[in-house]
mmCIF file of C-alpha atoms in Angstrom:
data_model
loop_
_atom_site.group_PDB
_atom_site.id
_atom_site.type_symbol
_atom_site.label_atom_id
_atom_site.label_comp_id
_atom_site.label_asym_id
_atom_site.label_seq_id
_atom_site.Cartn_x
_atom_site.Cartn_y
_atom_site.Cartn_z
ATOM 1 C CA MET A 5 -43.635 -21.221 31.075
ATOM 2 C CA THR A 6 -44.758 -17.991 31.851
ATOM 3 C CA LEU A 7 -47.115 -17.760 29.126
ATOM 4 C CA LYS A 8 -50.709 -17.978 29.925
ATOM 5 C CA THR A 9 -53.476 -19.569 27.702
ATOM 6 C CA VAL A 10 -57.075 -19.580 28.329
ATOM 7 C CA HIS A 11 -59.693 -21.436 26.117
ATOM 8 C CA SER A 12 -62.981 -19.279 27.163
ATOM 9 C CA VAL A 13 -64.036 -16.054 26.739
ATOM 10 C CA ALA A 14 -64.745 -15.628 30.420
ATOM 11 C CA GLU A 15 -61.202 -16.286 31.104
ATOM 12 C CA LEU A 16 -59.799 -14.065 28.427
ATOM 13 C CA ARG A 17 -61.864 -11.134 29.973
ATOM 14 C CA ALA A 18 -60.854 -11.881 33.430
ATOM 15 C CA VAL A 19 -57.089 -11.567 32.623
ATOM 16 C CA VAL A 20 -57.948 -8.278 30.261
ATOM 17 C CA ALA A 21 -59.853 -6.814 33.440
ATOM 18 C CA GLY A 22 -56.996 -7.114 35.495
ATOM 19 C CA TRP A 23 -54.530 -5.670 33.320
ATOM 20 C CA ARG A 24 -57.468 -2.768 32.700
ATOM 21 C CA ALA A 25 -56.932 -2.407 36.746
ATOM 22 C CA ARG A 26 -53.694 -1.449 36.477
ATOM 23 C CA GLY A 27 -53.764 0.992 33.868
ATOM 24 C CA LEU A 28 -52.159 -1.161 30.832
ATOM 25 C CA ARG A 29 -52.433 -0.995 27.125
ATOM 26 C CA VAL A 30 -53.817 -4.025 25.444
ATOM 27 C CA ALA A 31 -52.970 -5.728 21.820
ATOM 28 C CA LEU A 32 -54.773 -8.596 20.162
ATOM 29 C CA VAL A 33 -52.835 -10.251 17.515
ATOM 30 C CA PRO A 34 -55.516 -12.494 15.526
ATOM 31 C CA THR A 35 -53.944 -15.865 13.881
ATOM 32 C CA MET A 36 -54.923 -19.280 13.167
ATOM 33 C CA GLY A 37 -52.038 -20.561 14.341
ATOM 34 C CA ALA A 38 -49.178 -22.536 12.739
ATOM 35 C CA LEU A 39 -47.004 -19.916 13.795
ATOM 36 C CA HIS A 40 -43.971 -18.667 12.125
ATOM 37 C CA ALA A 41 -41.298 -15.970 12.529
ATOM 38 C CA GLY A 42 -44.173 -13.703 10.697
ATOM 39 C CA HIS A 43 -46.385 -13.995 13.353
ATOM 40 C CA ILE A 44 -43.476 -13.378 15.946
ATOM 41 C CA SER A 45 -42.781 -10.253 14.260
ATOM 42 C CA LEU A 46 -46.152 -9.053 14.452
ATOM 43 C CA THR A 47 -46.155 -9.724 18.504
ATOM 44 C CA ASP A 48 -42.618 -7.447 18.445
ATOM 45 C CA HIS A 49 -43.889 -4.824 16.318
ATOM 46 C CA VAL A 50 -47.005 -4.173 18.498
ATOM 47 C CA ARG A 51 -45.080 -3.582 21.851
ATOM 48 C CA ASN A 52 -44.532 -0.057 20.369
ATOM 49 C CA HIS A 53 -48.437 0.198 21.254
ATOM 50 C CA ALA A 54 -48.941 -1.629 24.374
ATOM 51 C CA ASP A 55 -47.947 -3.069 27.485
ATOM 52 C CA ARG A 56 -49.571 -6.527 27.330
ATOM 53 C CA VAL A 57 -50.274 -8.639 23.959
ATOM 54 C CA ILE A 58 -52.917 -11.200 23.393
ATOM 55 C CA VAL A 59 -52.308 -13.725 20.406
ATOM 56 C CA SER A 60 -55.506 -15.569 19.570
ATOM 57 C CA ILE A 61 -55.560 -19.130 17.984
ATOM 58 C CA PHE A 62 -58.492 -20.329 16.255
ATOM 59 C CA VAL A 63 -59.036 -21.665 12.846
ATOM 60 C CA ASN A 64 -62.005 -20.351 11.920
ATOM 61 C CA PRO A 65 -64.572 -22.364 9.722
ATOM 62 C CA THR A 66 -66.775 -19.680 8.385
ATOM 63 C CA GLN A 67 -63.802 -18.156 6.390
ATOM 64 C CA PHE A 68 -63.252 -21.593 4.624
ATOM 65 C CA GLY A 69 -64.969 -22.231 1.626
ATOM 66 C CA PRO A 70 -66.952 -25.979 0.924
ATOM 67 C CA ASN A 71 -63.622 -26.835 -0.797
ATOM 68 C CA GLU A 72 -60.867 -25.189 0.879
ATOM 69 C CA ASP A 73 -58.492 -26.561 3.177
ATOM 70 C CA PHE A 74 -59.987 -26.101 6.673
ATOM 71 C CA GLY A 75 -59.727 -29.954 7.610
ATOM 72 C CA ALA A 76 -55.918 -30.067 6.393
ATOM 73 C CA TYR A 77 -54.935 -26.615 7.740
ATOM 74 C CA PRO A 78 -52.277 -26.902 10.416
ATOM 75 C CA ARG A 79 -52.961 -27.311 14.139
ATOM 76 C CA THR A 80 -49.688 -27.027 16.305
ATOM 77 C CA LEU A 81 -50.999 -25.203 19.451
ATOM 78 C CA PRO A 82 -48.020 -26.776 21.852
ATOM 79 C CA ASP A 83 -45.162 -25.679 19.317
ATOM 80 C CA ASP A 84 -47.173 -22.468 18.842
ATOM 81 C CA GLN A 85 -47.277 -21.851 22.882
ATOM 82 C CA LYS A 86 -43.595 -22.608 22.927
ATOM 83 C CA MET A 87 -43.289 -19.867 19.955
ATOM 84 C CA LEU A 88 -45.092 -17.447 21.940
ATOM 85 C CA ASP A 89 -43.498 -17.919 25.359
ATOM 86 C CA ALA A 90 -40.028 -17.312 23.694
ATOM 87 C CA ALA A 91 -41.308 -14.350 22.660
ATOM 88 C CA GLY A 92 -42.650 -12.949 26.246
ATOM 89 C CA VAL A 93 -46.360 -12.923 24.817
ATOM 90 C CA GLU A 94 -48.072 -12.697 28.202
ATOM 91 C CA LEU A 95 -51.902 -14.474 26.955
ATOM 92 C CA CYS A 96 -52.760 -17.084 24.112
ATOM 93 C CA PHE A 97 -56.390 -17.155 23.762
ATOM 94 C CA ALA A 98 -57.213 -20.724 22.230
ATOM 95 C CA PRO A 99 -60.984 -21.250 21.989
ATOM 96 C CA SER A 100 -62.645 -24.403 20.619
ATOM 97 C CA VAL A 101 -65.405 -23.940 17.472
ATOM 98 C CA GLU A 102 -68.243 -24.443 20.152
ATOM 99 C CA GLU A 103 -66.767 -21.656 22.238
ATOM 100 C CA MET A 104 -67.119 -19.071 19.491
ATOM 101 C CA TYR A 105 -70.215 -20.623 17.506
ATOM 102 C CA PRO A 106 -72.047 -22.060 20.295
ATOM 103 C CA ASP A 107 -75.580 -23.911 19.529
ATOM 104 C CA GLY A 108 -78.170 -21.197 18.405
ATOM 105 C CA PHE A 109 -75.092 -19.022 16.890
ATOM 106 C CA ALA A 110 -77.174 -16.895 13.857
ATOM 107 C CA THR A 111 -75.264 -13.667 13.427
ATOM 108 C CA ARG A 112 -73.462 -12.539 10.228
ATOM 109 C CA VAL A 113 -71.051 -9.681 9.671
ATOM 110 C CA SER A 114 -70.684 -8.427 6.215
ATOM 111 C CA VAL A 115 -68.660 -5.686 4.141
ATOM 112 C CA ASP A 116 -69.930 -4.861 0.793
ATOM 113 C CA GLY A 117 -68.495 -2.902 -1.885
ATOM 114 C CA SER A 118 -64.740 -2.620 -3.671
ATOM 115 C CA PHE A 119 -63.143 -4.001 -0.778
ATOM 116 C CA THR A 120 -64.463 -7.547 -0.927
ATOM 117 C CA ASN A 121 -65.917 -8.455 -4.284
ATOM 118 C CA VAL A 122 -62.357 -8.312 -5.773
ATOM 119 C CA LEU A 123 -59.132 -10.270 -5.827
ATOM 120 C CA CYS A 124 -59.579 -12.829 -2.873
ATOM 121 C CA GLY A 125 -63.222 -11.968 -2.322
ATOM 122 C CA ALA A 126 -64.003 -12.442 -6.253
ATOM 123 C CA SER A 127 -61.984 -15.958 -5.737
ATOM 124 C CA ARG A 128 -63.375 -17.138 -2.690
ATOM 125 C CA PRO A 129 -66.464 -16.032 -2.434
ATOM 126 C CA GLY A 130 -68.114 -15.550 1.395
ATOM 127 C CA HIS A 131 -64.183 -15.459 3.051
ATOM 128 C CA PHE A 132 -64.244 -12.082 3.948
ATOM 129 C CA ASP A 133 -67.582 -12.412 5.713
ATOM 130 C CA GLY A 134 -65.875 -14.951 7.557
ATOM 131 C CA VAL A 135 -63.005 -12.907 8.390
ATOM 132 C CA ALA A 136 -65.525 -9.951 9.433
ATOM 133 C CA GLN A 137 -67.197 -12.299 11.624
ATOM 134 C CA ILE A 138 -64.534 -13.517 13.671
ATOM 135 C CA VAL A 139 -62.365 -10.719 13.910
ATOM 136 C CA THR A 140 -65.454 -8.702 15.162
ATOM 137 C CA LYS A 141 -66.194 -11.223 17.737
ATOM 138 C CA LEU A 142 -62.254 -11.285 18.895
ATOM 139 C CA LEU A 143 -62.415 -7.450 19.096
ATOM 140 C CA LEU A 144 -65.520 -7.538 21.242
ATOM 141 C CA GLN A 145 -64.223 -10.499 23.409
ATOM 142 C CA ALA A 146 -61.023 -8.717 24.399
ATOM 143 C CA LEU A 147 -61.581 -5.205 24.079
ATOM 144 C CA PRO A 148 -58.139 -4.565 22.891
ATOM 145 C CA ASP A 149 -56.383 -0.817 22.361
ATOM 146 C CA CYS A 150 -54.881 -1.892 19.216
ATOM 147 C CA ALA A 151 -55.050 -4.961 16.977
ATOM 148 C CA ILE A 152 -52.531 -5.759 14.282
ATOM 149 C CA PHE A 153 -52.297 -7.455 11.244
ATOM 150 C CA GLY A 154 -49.724 -8.334 8.434
ATOM 151 C CA GLN A 155 -49.589 -6.589 4.784
ATOM 152 C CA LYS A 156 -49.196 -9.936 3.048
ATOM 153 C CA ASP A 157 -53.260 -9.886 3.562
ATOM 154 C CA TYR A 158 -53.407 -6.505 2.612
ATOM 155 C CA GLN A 159 -57.045 -6.719 1.639
ATOM 156 C CA GLN A 160 -58.025 -8.574 4.842
ATOM 157 C CA LEU A 161 -56.210 -5.576 6.666
ATOM 158 C CA MET A 162 -58.748 -2.949 4.379
ATOM 159 C CA VAL A 163 -61.583 -4.878 4.857
ATOM 160 C CA ILE A 164 -61.119 -4.751 8.632
ATOM 161 C CA ARG A 165 -60.339 -1.070 8.941
ATOM 162 C CA ARG A 166 -63.384 -0.662 7.255
ATOM 163 C CA PHE A 167 -65.589 -2.535 9.220
ATOM 164 C CA THR A 168 -63.982 -1.251 12.508
ATOM 165 C CA THR A 169 -64.842 2.192 11.471
ATOM 166 C CA ASP A 170 -68.628 1.401 10.279
ATOM 167 C CA LEU A 171 -68.998 -0.107 13.390
ATOM 168 C CA ASN A 172 -67.184 2.233 15.852
ATOM 169 C CA ILE A 173 -65.190 -0.334 17.496
ATOM 170 C CA PRO A 174 -62.918 1.566 19.691
ATOM 171 C CA VAL A 175 -59.496 -0.165 18.205
ATOM 172 C CA GLU A 176 -56.520 0.634 16.420
ATOM 173 C CA ILE A 177 -55.859 -1.232 13.365
ATOM 174 C CA ILE A 178 -52.226 -1.105 12.922
ATOM 175 C CA GLY A 179 -50.700 -3.059 9.215
ATOM 176 C CA ALA A 180 -47.276 -4.812 9.601
ATOM 177 C CA PRO A 181 -44.875 -5.158 6.714
ATOM 178 C CA ILE A 182 -44.168 -8.255 5.234
ATOM 179 C CA LEU A 183 -41.747 -10.944 6.418
ATOM 180 C CA ARG A 184 -39.806 -12.691 3.731
ATOM 181 C CA GLU A 185 -37.685 -15.753 3.826
ATOM 182 C CA ASP A 186 -34.227 -15.276 2.899
ATOM 183 C CA ASP A 187 -35.189 -15.838 -1.035
ATOM 184 C CA GLY A 188 -37.976 -13.311 -0.820
ATOM 185 C CA LEU A 189 -40.872 -16.146 -0.375
ATOM 186 C CA ALA A 190 -43.763 -14.324 1.902
ATOM 187 C CA MET A 191 -43.926 -16.304 5.048
ATOM 188 C CA SER A 192 -47.430 -18.174 5.538
ATOM 189 C CA SER A 193 -48.507 -21.271 7.602
ATOM 190 C CA ARG A 194 -49.423 -22.653 3.994
ATOM 191 C CA ASN A 195 -45.972 -22.639 3.091
ATOM 192 C CA ARG A 196 -45.824 -25.928 5.002
ATOM 193 C CA TYR A 197 -47.830 -27.490 2.244
ATOM 194 C CA LEU A 198 -45.052 -27.073 -0.437
ATOM 195 C CA THR A 199 -42.664 -29.937 -1.634
ATOM 196 C CA PRO A 200 -38.946 -29.340 -2.006
ATOM 197 C CA GLU A 201 -39.474 -28.798 -5.561
ATOM 198 C CA GLU A 202 -42.444 -26.825 -5.275
ATOM 199 C CA ARG A 203 -40.595 -24.618 -2.479
ATOM 200 C CA ALA A 204 -37.676 -23.664 -4.715
ATOM 201 C CA ILE A 205 -40.461 -22.376 -7.324
ATOM 202 C CA ALA A 206 -42.382 -20.481 -4.763
ATOM 203 C CA PRO A 207 -39.896 -17.595 -4.775
ATOM 204 C CA THR A 208 -40.823 -16.635 -8.423
ATOM 205 C CA LEU A 209 -43.870 -14.765 -6.953
ATOM 206 C CA ASP A 210 -41.858 -12.373 -5.122
ATOM 207 C CA ARG A 211 -39.251 -11.671 -8.060
ATOM 208 C CA VAL A 212 -42.052 -11.182 -10.468
ATOM 209 C CA LEU A 213 -43.950 -8.671 -8.277
ATOM 210 C CA GLY A 214 -40.694 -7.004 -7.882
ATOM 211 C CA GLU A 215 -40.152 -6.855 -11.728
ATOM 212 C CA ILE A 216 -43.723 -5.233 -11.824
ATOM 213 C CA THR A 217 -43.015 -2.802 -9.380
ATOM 214 C CA LYS A 218 -39.926 -1.365 -10.523
ATOM 215 C CA ALA A 219 -41.245 -1.118 -14.346
ATOM 216 C CA ALA A 220 -44.540 0.118 -13.115
ATOM 217 C CA ALA A 221 -43.342 2.967 -10.800
ATOM 218 C CA ARG A 222 -41.250 4.259 -13.706
ATOM 219 C CA GLY A 223 -44.813 4.768 -15.883
ATOM 220 C CA ALA A 224 -44.358 1.315 -17.644
ATOM 221 C CA GLU A 225 -47.970 0.127 -19.249
ATOM 222 C CA ILE A 226 -49.703 -2.134 -17.294
ATOM 223 C CA ALA A 227 -51.031 -4.868 -19.704
ATOM 224 C CA PRO A 228 -47.791 -5.757 -20.919
ATOM 225 C CA LEU A 229 -46.495 -6.178 -17.633
ATOM 226 C CA LEU A 230 -49.135 -8.400 -16.246
ATOM 227 C CA SER A 231 -49.210 -10.313 -19.144
ATOM 228 C CA LYS A 232 -45.365 -11.125 -18.995
ATOM 229 C CA GLY A 233 -45.798 -11.603 -15.297
ATOM 230 C CA ARG A 234 -48.237 -14.425 -15.661
ATOM 231 C CA GLU A 235 -46.444 -16.211 -18.278
ATOM 232 C CA ASP A 236 -43.433 -16.254 -15.846
ATOM 233 C CA ILE A 237 -45.275 -17.379 -12.973
ATOM 234 C CA LEU A 238 -46.758 -20.115 -15.173
ATOM 235 C CA ASN A 239 -43.656 -21.137 -16.870
ATOM 236 C CA ALA A 240 -42.176 -21.480 -13.760
ATOM 237 C CA GLY A 241 -44.234 -24.251 -12.589
ATOM 238 C CA PHE A 242 -47.375 -22.764 -10.879
ATOM 239 C CA LYS A 243 -50.462 -24.610 -11.492
ATOM 240 C CA SER A 244 -52.912 -21.768 -12.164
ATOM 241 C CA ILE A 245 -53.343 -17.795 -11.310
ATOM 242 C CA ASP A 246 -56.524 -16.702 -9.277
ATOM 243 C CA TYR A 247 -55.349 -13.229 -10.330
ATOM 244 C CA LEU A 248 -52.564 -10.905 -10.787
ATOM 245 C CA GLU A 249 -53.218 -7.152 -10.612
ATOM 246 C CA ILE A 250 -52.481 -3.780 -9.922
ATOM 247 C CA ARG A 251 -55.115 -1.933 -7.640
ATOM 248 C CA ASP A 252 -55.077 1.550 -5.894
ATOM 249 C CA ALA A 253 -53.331 1.465 -2.329
ATOM 250 C CA ASP A 254 -56.300 3.291 -0.951
ATOM 251 C CA THR A 255 -59.719 2.094 -2.508
ATOM 252 C CA LEU A 256 -58.284 -1.100 -4.476
ATOM 253 C CA GLU A 257 -59.995 0.143 -7.446
ATOM 254 C CA ARG A 258 -58.194 -1.416 -10.476
ATOM 255 C CA VAL A 259 -55.285 0.655 -12.319
ATOM 256 C CA GLU A 260 -55.812 -0.081 -16.046
ATOM 257 C CA ASP A 261 -53.103 1.723 -17.512
ATOM 258 C CA ARG A 262 -50.453 3.224 -15.912
ATOM 259 C CA VAL A 263 -49.480 3.806 -12.285
ATOM 260 C CA ARG A 264 -49.939 7.695 -11.121
ATOM 261 C CA LYS A 265 -50.362 7.269 -7.669
ATOM 262 C CA ARG A 266 -49.805 4.995 -4.795
ATOM 263 C CA SER A 267 -50.993 1.386 -5.937
ATOM 264 C CA ARG A 268 -50.078 -2.348 -5.163
ATOM 265 C CA VAL A 269 -49.677 -5.605 -7.323
ATOM 266 C CA PHE A 270 -51.153 -8.040 -5.746
ATOM 267 C CA VAL A 271 -51.039 -12.354 -6.815
ATOM 268 C CA ALA A 272 -52.757 -15.471 -5.798
ATOM 269 C CA ALA A 273 -51.676 -18.561 -7.553
ATOM 270 C CA HIS A 274 -52.001 -22.278 -6.795
ATOM 271 C CA LEU A 275 -48.450 -24.158 -6.334
ATOM 272 C CA GLY A 276 -49.018 -27.741 -5.695
ATOM 273 C CA LYS A 277 -51.533 -28.015 -2.745
ATOM 274 C CA ALA A 278 -50.619 -24.530 -1.555
ATOM 275 C CA ARG A 279 -52.519 -21.478 -2.497
ATOM 276 C CA LEU A 280 -49.773 -18.503 -2.263
ATOM 277 C CA ILE A 281 -50.783 -14.806 -1.979
ATOM 278 C CA ASP A 282 -48.278 -11.735 -1.942
ATOM 279 C CA ASN A 283 -48.204 -8.142 -2.770
ATOM 280 C CA HIS A 284 -45.609 -5.397 -3.436
ATOM 281 C CA ALA A 285 -46.321 -1.699 -3.009
ATOM 282 C CA ILE A 286 -45.770 0.639 -6.079
ATOM 283 C CA ASP A 287 -44.757 4.496 -5.269
ATOM 284 C CA PRO A 288 -44.743 6.280 -8.703
ATOM 285 C CA ILE A 289 -41.585 7.763 -9.518
ATOM 286 C CA ASN A 290 -41.737 11.118 -11.389
ATOM 287 C CA ILE A 291 -45.262 10.412 -12.831
ATOM 288 C CA THR A 292 -46.473 13.464 -14.547
ATOM 289 C CA GLY A 293 -50.041 12.029 -16.000
#
C-alpha cells in the first residue's frame, strides 16, 4: 500500500510541509468515509488542479441533529483506504473526534442568510453550522491550494464558497459533477441503507427531476410541475418529502412562476431509513420573460 494514513493534525501538517518544500500543489477532498465511486471521481477530477491529494475521513458529529444517523453512519476505514490506494491518493487524514474537538473546544462557525435557512438548512437546523465548522478546521489544518466538493450537495457547496470568501481563506473551492448509478440514482454513502426493494424505487428522484427540468427549461409554469413531482415521488413509495423546489442557481432564492435564468431543482425525500437528496441544473431555453 502506497497510501499514507495519518491521524493527527501535527502529522498532517508535517506531510504537507514536505510537499510545500518541493513546490507541489496540494488538494483536499473532505469526506465522511464509506467511500464509493463518486468520492473517487472527486480525487480523479482534482488531479487537474494539484500534484498531491489528501482525502480526509471524519464523521463529523456537529453536523448531525439529535435524531439523525450519526451513530449508524457507516464507518469503513479499511475498505476506504484500499479504494484510495487503488486510486493513487497520496494521503488519508483520519482523525478521531478527540483530535478534532479536544476538551475545552468552544468555537463555532456560522453562515447566515439565504444559503443556510432554506432547503436542508430548514429541514436540518444547525446542519450547516456543523459543516462550516468542520470544513473551516480542515482547510486551516491542511492549508490546501484547492478543495473539491460534489454538486449533489449543491447547497453545501454554496455555503462553503460563502464562508471561505467571507473569512479570506486562501483556497480555491471546486464543484464537481454528480456521479450517478446506471439507473440515475445519485451516488451516496446513505444508499447503503436501502433494501433491494427500496433501491429499485430510489431512481424515481432522478426521473422526476429530469421531467421537471425539461419542462421548466421550456417555460412551463412551476407550481403544477412541482405538484405532479411530489405526487409521483410519494406514489413510487417514498415515505415523505422534505422539499421539492426550484431555486436560483446563484442565490438559492425560490423561483416562483417560471424559470427565466440559471436555476436548479432540489429534492430531499425519505425512503426507508435513508434520506436521499438530489438536484438538477435548469438552463432556460428561449425564455423571453
